[in-house]
Amino acid sequence: MDAVKNQEELKPKAGEYGASNIQALEGLEAVRKRPGMYIGSTDTKGLHHLVWEVIDNSIDEHLAGYCTEIETIVHKDNSITVKDDGRGIPTDMHKKLKKSALEVVMTVLHAGGKFDKDTYKVSGGLHGVGVSCVNALSEHLRAEVHREGKVFVQEYGRGKPLGEVAAIGESGKTGTTITFRPDPEIFETLEYKYDILANRMRELAFLNKGLKLRLTDEREIEDDGSFKSESFLSEGGLKEFVEFIDASKQRLIDEPIHVTGVEENVEVEVALQYNTSYTETIYAYVNNINTREGGTHVNGFRRAVNRLFKQYGEDNGFFKKLKFNISGEDFREGLTAVISVKVPEPQFKGQTKGELGNSEVTGIVSRCVGEVLGHYLEEHPRAAKKIIDKVILAATARHAARKARELVQRKNVLTGSGLPGKLADCSSRDPESSELFLVEGDSAGGTAKQGRDRNFQAILPLRGKILNVEKALEHKIYENEEIKNMFTALGVTIEENDEGERILNMEKLRYHKIVIMCDADVDGSHIVTLILTFFFRYMRPLVESGYVYIAQPPLYMVKKGKQFRYCWTEEERREAVAAYATGENDSSVKIQRYKGLGEMNAEQLWETTMDPDTRILQQVSIDDAREADRVFSMLMGDDVPPRRAFIEANAKYANVDV
Ligand code: 0RA
């Protein structure tokens, strides 16, 4: 192996990329000291972030027009290889640092090398910290570069080179292969999750049409002896992405509307479709990064959709018979869209930096979408009419729901305290220390009432299955006894703003802990999903505030004589049995499986599930609730849209009286 000493032959031609472009900024010690600052966390999320960081660099090569395939391999020991066919990391000598550019890119923080603003790069949010971070946080890393006819290799330990860059052979190809083993001194877990990797790669394939991403998991062997492996490649891009998201839904128009455009160096691509459901699904990306909190690109998109459809409906007299206004919200029901913008210098805002802040983007997206949508509506009058009908349907239902809601909310005010008869309230009037248990079934509700600490714990029993919020019409929701009880017990109301948007008024919220307590069986978990779906759709701010929890009743009690232990997992059960048993098959050790809350008495329920000192509560994150909603829509489907029946029964759009 000969180390690269003579740099003359590797000198870049004029205009080509050279080592001197790379600026050295910071050392990698900082990264190891405070990894969270660079990759967000050192849990499973941070661990996967290492892979995204390397892949992002390969995708930058794709965006620059040089890379068509990225292969990712999870090895048996959870080390990772990412191989691309891009240009390869430059290996010529960096003039100031007197080191190979490869070494600089791998060992100097922020030396990504691609500082020119004309090329879009994946940077912003927590991304774009550079492969050097991956190197710093890897026990071992090997970089192999095929470039200029040669194969160059350098290896590192915790970010420090283990030797010089070596030219180890010849190659007719170009590309970079990085293999790294995350450092156990840094990460709490080292186990890569196939599904997390696969889902992100599928998403990246949709976002970068024509780019092939291959994932191989050497930890899993298939029946035919090969490793588990999948390839992701989309020729249709965002259009296919929208079709994938809506796979289980009934589409309203034949194929998604596709928008592409460029303005002021901002690239815009959007695909949108309407389906027969009532929920809006928008996935938005900036430079391939998912912006969960939306931002100016999403605002621009909404603005265009509202403006164009409203104009079209008015110009064609479709809204003439309506006795109420169409509002922004009405354009959102059943809308599925993917918005992808490429912005040279993205600014991210918001709590989790998941919101695009660049104000110029609003107008750019709005104009691009507006122009294409305008043509589309002119050229597809039948599709346009279908969408407008759907919008009118949404407005009509919103109008009906408002009336139903107002009726219920007004009645409440008239009937004094307004608290539901079924509620066993607590004595505390301080929301911060008060808890409401939503308990499945009257009998478990009774046990919970006996077992609770009435000073701060309130119990609201819910009958069997609460109303199926997927199938139900919104105005029916507010008439449902169980749901009304939840609203009044909690002290929250829904109001509408000028946009027609439903806003949850939490000013009079009576509890800051809302605990869903269901049986630990299949039915119970179905009911949890149902309740979470309801919270996600109608009381989302409660979830976002971190007020919603799921109780975790034990699955077993293991007993021997007077000793007993509650167990929440199979493993705990095995341990308990092992601890009590004096020999094999010790018949004095008894295992009781708790199928439902009803099998526990008040005291047991208190000490296992309700007592703040001993209970386990799972706090529901917004992602949990969103996932419940997704699972739920898939299970329930929407074969015959109920609102269609509703609207047919009420014939004329204008005169819905509830
Ligand atoms: C610095 C400069 C150039 C490319 C890269 C780094 C690069 C980094 C990674 C990481 C994984 N795969 C990669 N591929 C490329 C520009 C190279 C040029 O101008 O020739």
XYZ file of C-alpha atoms in Angstrom, residues 44 92 164 197 401 522 596:
7
model
C -32.316 5.035 18.969
C -6.198 15.745 -3.110
C -2.693 7.999 6.173
C -34.440 2.467 7.834
C -71.705 20.259 13.242
C -57.237 -7.046 22.401
C -59.484 -7.352 32.471
